CSV table of C-alpha atoms in Angstrom, one decimal:
chain,number,residue,atom,x,y,z
A,182,MET,CA,-49.7,-13.9,26.9
A,183,ARG,CA,-48.6,-15.7,23.7
A,184,THR,CA,-49.0,-12.4,21.8
A,185,ILE,CA,-46.8,-10.5,24.2
A,186,THR,CA,-44.1,-13.3,24.0
A,187,VAL,CA,-44.1,-13.1,20.2
A,188,PHE,CA,-43.9,-9.4,20.3
A,189,ILE,CA,-40.9,-9.5,22.7
A,190,ILE,CA,-39.1,-11.9,20.5
A,191,TRP,CA,-39.7,-9.6,17.5
A,192,LEU,CA,-38.2,-6.7,19.4
A,193,VAL,CA,-35.1,-8.7,20.4
A,194,VAL,CA,-34.4,-10.2,17.0
A,195,PHE,CA,-35.9,-8.1,14.3
A,196,ILE,CA,-35.1,-4.5,15.4
A,197,PRO,CA,-31.4,-5.1,16.0
A,198,ALA,CA,-31.2,-6.8,12.7
A,199,CYS,CA,-32.7,-3.8,11.0
A,200,ALA,CA,-30.5,-1.4,12.9
A,201,THR,CA,-27.3,-3.2,11.8
A,202,GLY,CA,-28.4,-4.1,8.4
A,203,SER,CA,-27.6,-7.8,9.1
A,204,GLY,CA,-28.8,-10.6,6.9
A,205,PRO,CA,-27.4,-12.2,3.8
A,206,VAL,CA,-24.8,-10.0,2.1
A,207,SER,CA,-25.2,-9.9,-1.7
A,208,ASP,CA,-22.4,-10.3,-4.2
A,209,GLU,CA,-23.1,-6.7,-5.3
A,210,ASP,CA,-22.6,-5.5,-1.8
A,211,THR,CA,-19.5,-7.6,-1.3
A,212,THR,CA,-17.9,-6.3,-4.5
A,213,GLY,CA,-18.8,-2.7,-3.6
A,214,ALA,CA,-17.4,-3.0,-0.1
A,215,LEU,CA,-14.1,-4.5,-1.4
A,216,LYS,CA,-13.7,-1.8,-4.0
A,217,GLN,CA,-14.6,0.8,-1.4
A,218,ALA,CA,-12.1,-0.6,1.1
A,219,LEU,CA,-9.3,-0.7,-1.5
A,220,THR,CA,-10.1,2.9,-2.6
A,221,GLN,CA,-10.0,4.0,1.0
A,222,GLY,CA,-6.7,2.2,1.5
A,223,ALA,CA,-5.2,3.8,-1.6
A,224,ASP,CA,-6.3,7.2,-0.5
A,225,VAL,CA,-4.7,6.7,2.9
A,226,ALA,CA,-1.5,5.3,1.4
A,227,VAL,CA,-1.0,8.2,-1.0
A,228,ASP,CA,-1.9,10.8,1.7
A,229,LYS,CA,0.7,9.3,4.0
A,230,LEU,CA,3.5,8.6,1.6
A,231,GLY,CA,3.1,11.2,-1.2
A,232,VAL,CA,4.3,14.0,1.0
A,233,ALA,CA,7.7,15.5,2.1
A,234,ASP,CA,9.5,12.8,4.1
A,235,GLY,CA,6.6,10.4,3.8
A,236,PHE,CA,9.0,7.5,3.0
A,237,LEU,CA,12.1,8.9,4.7
A,238,ASN,CA,10.6,9.3,8.1
A,239,ASN,CA,8.5,6.1,8.1
A,240,PRO,CA,10.7,3.1,9.2
A,241,LYS,CA,8.1,0.7,7.8
A,242,VAL,CA,8.6,1.9,4.2
A,243,LYS,CA,11.9,3.8,4.2
A,244,ILE,CA,14.0,2.7,1.2
A,245,PRO,CA,17.4,1.3,2.1
A,246,LEU,CA,20.4,1.0,-0.2
A,247,PRO,CA,20.0,-1.7,-2.9
A,248,GLY,CA,21.2,-5.2,-2.0
A,249,ALA,CA,24.9,-5.2,-3.0
A,250,LEU,CA,25.4,-1.6,-1.8
A,251,GLN,CA,24.3,-2.4,1.7
A,252,LYS,CA,27.3,-4.6,2.0
A,253,VAL,CA,29.5,-1.7,1.1
A,254,GLU,CA,27.7,0.9,3.2
A,255,GLY,CA,29.3,0.0,6.5
A,256,ILE,CA,32.8,0.0,5.1
A,257,MET,CA,32.4,3.3,3.4
A,258,ARG,CA,31.0,4.9,6.5
A,259,THR,CA,34.0,3.8,8.5
A,260,LEU,CA,36.2,5.4,5.8
A,261,GLY,CA,34.4,8.8,6.3
A,262,MET,CA,32.2,8.5,3.2
A,263,SER,CA,28.9,8.6,5.1
A,264,LYS,CA,27.7,11.6,3.0
A,265,TYR,CA,27.6,9.5,-0.1
A,266,ALA,CA,25.4,6.8,1.5
A,267,ASP,CA,23.2,9.3,3.2
A,268,GLY,CA,22.8,11.3,0.0
A,269,LEU,CA,21.7,8.3,-2.0
A,270,ILE,CA,19.2,7.1,0.7
A,271,VAL,CA,17.6,10.6,1.0
A,272,THR,CA,17.4,11.0,-2.8
A,273,MET,CA,15.8,7.6,-3.3
A,274,ASN,CA,13.2,8.2,-0.7
A,275,HIS,CA,12.4,11.7,-2.0
A,276,ALA,CA,12.0,10.2,-5.5
A,277,ALA,CA,9.6,7.6,-4.1
A,278,GLU,CA,7.6,10.4,-2.3
A,279,THR,CA,7.3,12.3,-5.5
A,280,ALA,CA,6.1,9.3,-7.4
A,281,ALA,CA,3.6,8.2,-4.7
A,282,ALA,CA,2.0,11.6,-4.9
A,283,GLU,CA,1.1,10.9,-8.5
A,284,ALA,CA,-0.1,7.3,-7.9
A,285,ARG,CA,-3.7,8.0,-6.9
A,286,PRO,CA,-5.3,7.9,-10.4
A,287,LEU,CA,-3.4,4.7,-11.3
A,288,LEU,CA,-4.4,3.0,-8.1
A,289,MET,CA,-8.1,4.1,-8.4
A,290,ASP,CA,-8.2,2.9,-12.0
A,291,ALA,CA,-6.9,-0.5,-11.0
A,292,VAL,CA,-9.4,-0.8,-8.2
A,293,GLN,CA,-12.3,-0.2,-10.6
A,294,LYS,CA,-11.0,-2.7,-13.1
A,295,MET,CA,-10.3,-5.3,-10.5
A,296,SER,CA,-11.9,-8.7,-11.1
A,297,VAL,CA,-14.5,-9.5,-8.5
A,298,LYS,CA,-15.4,-13.1,-9.2
A,299,ASP,CA,-13.4,-14.1,-6.1
A,300,ALA,CA,-14.9,-11.4,-4.0
A,301,ARG,CA,-16.5,-13.6,-1.3
A,302,ALA,CA,-13.3,-15.6,-0.9
A,303,ILE,CA,-11.3,-12.4,-0.5
A,304,LEU,CA,-13.8,-11.0,2.0
A,305,THR,CA,-13.4,-14.0,4.3
A,306,GLY,CA,-9.6,-14.2,3.8
A,307,GLY,CA,-6.9,-12.8,6.0
A,308,ASP,CA,-6.6,-9.3,7.3
A,309,ASP,CA,-5.0,-8.1,4.1
A,310,ALA,CA,-6.6,-10.5,1.6
A,311,ALA,CA,-8.0,-7.8,-0.6
A,312,THR,CA,-4.8,-5.9,-0.8
A,313,GLN,CA,-2.8,-9.1,-1.6
A,314,TYR,CA,-5.3,-10.0,-4.3
A,315,PHE,CA,-5.1,-6.5,-5.7
A,316,ARG,CA,-1.3,-6.7,-5.5
A,317,THR,CA,-1.1,-10.1,-7.3
A,318,THR,CA,-3.4,-9.0,-10.1
A,319,THR,CA,-2.2,-5.5,-10.7
A,320,SER,CA,1.4,-5.1,-9.6
A,321,ASP,CA,2.9,-5.8,-13.0
A,322,ALA,CA,0.7,-3.4,-14.8
A,323,LEU,CA,1.1,-0.8,-12.2
A,324,SER,CA,4.9,-1.2,-12.3
A,325,GLN,CA,4.9,-0.5,-16.0
A,326,LYS,CA,2.8,2.6,-15.6
A,327,PHE,CA,4.7,3.7,-12.5
A,328,LEU,CA,8.2,3.4,-13.9
A,329,PRO,CA,8.0,6.6,-16.1
A,330,ILE,CA,6.7,8.5,-13.0
A,331,VAL,CA,9.7,7.3,-11.0
A,332,LYS,CA,12.1,8.1,-13.8
A,333,ASN,CA,10.7,11.6,-13.9
A,334,ALA,CA,11.1,11.9,-10.2
A,335,THR,CA,14.6,10.5,-10.2
A,336,ASP,CA,15.6,13.1,-12.8
A,337,GLN,CA,14.2,15.9,-10.7
A,338,VAL,CA,16.2,14.9,-7.6
A,339,GLY,CA,19.3,13.8,-9.5
A,340,LEU,CA,19.1,10.1,-8.3
A,341,ILE,CA,21.2,8.6,-11.1
A,342,LYS,CA,24.0,11.1,-10.4
A,343,LYS,CA,23.9,10.3,-6.7
A,344,TYR,CA,23.9,6.6,-7.4
A,345,ASN,CA,26.8,6.7,-9.8
A,346,GLU,CA,28.7,8.8,-7.3
A,347,PHE,CA,28.2,6.3,-4.5
A,348,ALA,CA,28.8,3.3,-6.7
A,349,GLY,CA,31.9,4.9,-8.2
A,350,LYS,CA,33.4,5.6,-4.8
A,351,GLY,CA,32.9,1.9,-3.9
A,352,ALA,CA,34.4,0.7,-7.2
A,353,LYS,CA,37.5,2.8,-6.6
A,354,LEU,CA,37.9,1.0,-3.3
A,355,GLY,CA,37.4,-2.4,-4.9
A,356,LEU,CA,34.2,-2.9,-3.0
A,357,ILE,CA,31.8,-3.0,-6.0
A,358,GLY,CA,32.4,-5.0,-9.2
A,359,GLU,CA,29.4,-4.1,-11.4
A,360,LYS,CA,26.6,-1.7,-10.8
A,361,ASP,CA,23.7,-3.0,-8.8
A,362,ALA,CA,20.3,-3.7,-10.5
A,363,ASN,CA,18.7,-0.7,-12.3
A,364,ILE,CA,18.2,1.9,-9.6
A,365,GLU,CA,14.9,3.2,-11.1
A,366,ASN,CA,13.4,-0.3,-11.2
A,367,TYR,CA,14.5,-0.7,-7.6
A,368,VAL,CA,12.9,2.5,-6.4
A,369,THR,CA,9.7,1.8,-8.4
A,370,GLN,CA,9.3,-1.6,-6.7
A,371,LYS,CA,10.0,-0.2,-3.2
A,372,THR,CA,7.5,2.6,-3.8
A,373,LEU,CA,4.8,0.1,-4.8
A,374,ASP,CA,5.8,-2.0,-1.8
A,375,GLY,CA,5.3,1.0,0.5
A,376,LEU,CA,1.9,1.9,-1.0
A,377,TYR,CA,0.7,-1.7,-0.7
A,378,LEU,CA,1.8,-1.9,2.9
A,379,MET,CA,-0.1,1.2,3.8
A,380,MET,CA,-3.2,-0.1,2.0
A,381,ALA,CA,-2.9,-3.4,3.9
A,382,GLU,CA,-2.8,-1.6,7.2
A,383,GLU,CA,-5.9,0.4,6.3
A,384,GLU,CA,-7.7,-2.8,5.2
A,385,ARG,CA,-6.8,-4.5,8.5
A,386,ALA,CA,-8.2,-1.5,10.4
A,387,ILE,CA,-11.5,-1.8,8.5
A,388,ARG,CA,-11.7,-5.5,9.2
A,389,ASN,CA,-10.9,-5.1,12.9
A,390,ASP,CA,-13.4,-2.2,13.4
A,391,PRO,CA,-16.0,-2.2,10.7
A,392,MET,CA,-18.5,-0.4,12.9
A,393,GLY,CA,-16.1,2.4,13.3
A,394,GLN,CA,-16.2,3.2,9.6
A,395,GLY,CA,-18.2,6.1,8.2
A,396,SER,CA,-19.5,4.0,5.3
A,397,LYS,CA,-22.7,2.0,6.0
A,398,LEU,CA,-21.7,-0.5,3.2
A,399,LEU,CA,-18.4,-1.2,5.0
A,400,GLN,CA,-20.2,-1.6,8.3
A,401,ARG,CA,-22.7,-4.0,6.8
A,402,VAL,CA,-20.3,-6.2,4.7
A,403,PHE,CA,-17.3,-6.4,7.0
A,404,GLY,CA,-19.5,-6.3,10.1
A,405,SER,CA,-21.1,-9.6,8.8
A,406,LEU,CA,-17.8,-11.3,9.4
A,407,LYS,CA,-17.8,-10.5,13.2
């Protein structure tokens, strides 16, 4: 009888543990899972945003007019100048989409070089802890690498001309004193913000449903938090 009882306990405890790969999660697995989650998030972000109207048709990331120009927008629209505002908004978002399409290798390189000494703290952090850590440690470097891509994109879609046209109309009406902050820097930052937001959403999805992931490593590591 004792033997049967022990055998039943073994079936109940040991087999499910083997099936799910439960047990202590190594630092190597934790690091690998975090990098895999960020890589997956970066892929999703680029696939969603680096396409035609990827920014423009997504209200979560659509780029509005820069700060000072937003105050002018309403007035200019009432004066029948909507085409200038619309033209600038469309052009900025198309520039961001062009830049995002080229972001994949930069993001992947940053993932591989990411410091992992805080991996366990990140793993047990909030729903977007890995993305926020990635953003904090890489955003400056990515911005520097990203700016030339955005500049090239803005040249292709004539963003500077559109910006100057809009700002010039506002200046003639006495609504704008000096030009707003550098438009290329603005679009660069907004493009990165959009990419990070999409990455955070993917990380959240992985954390919320680890067993729904195709990767056994993600299932094991993020599943250990449930």
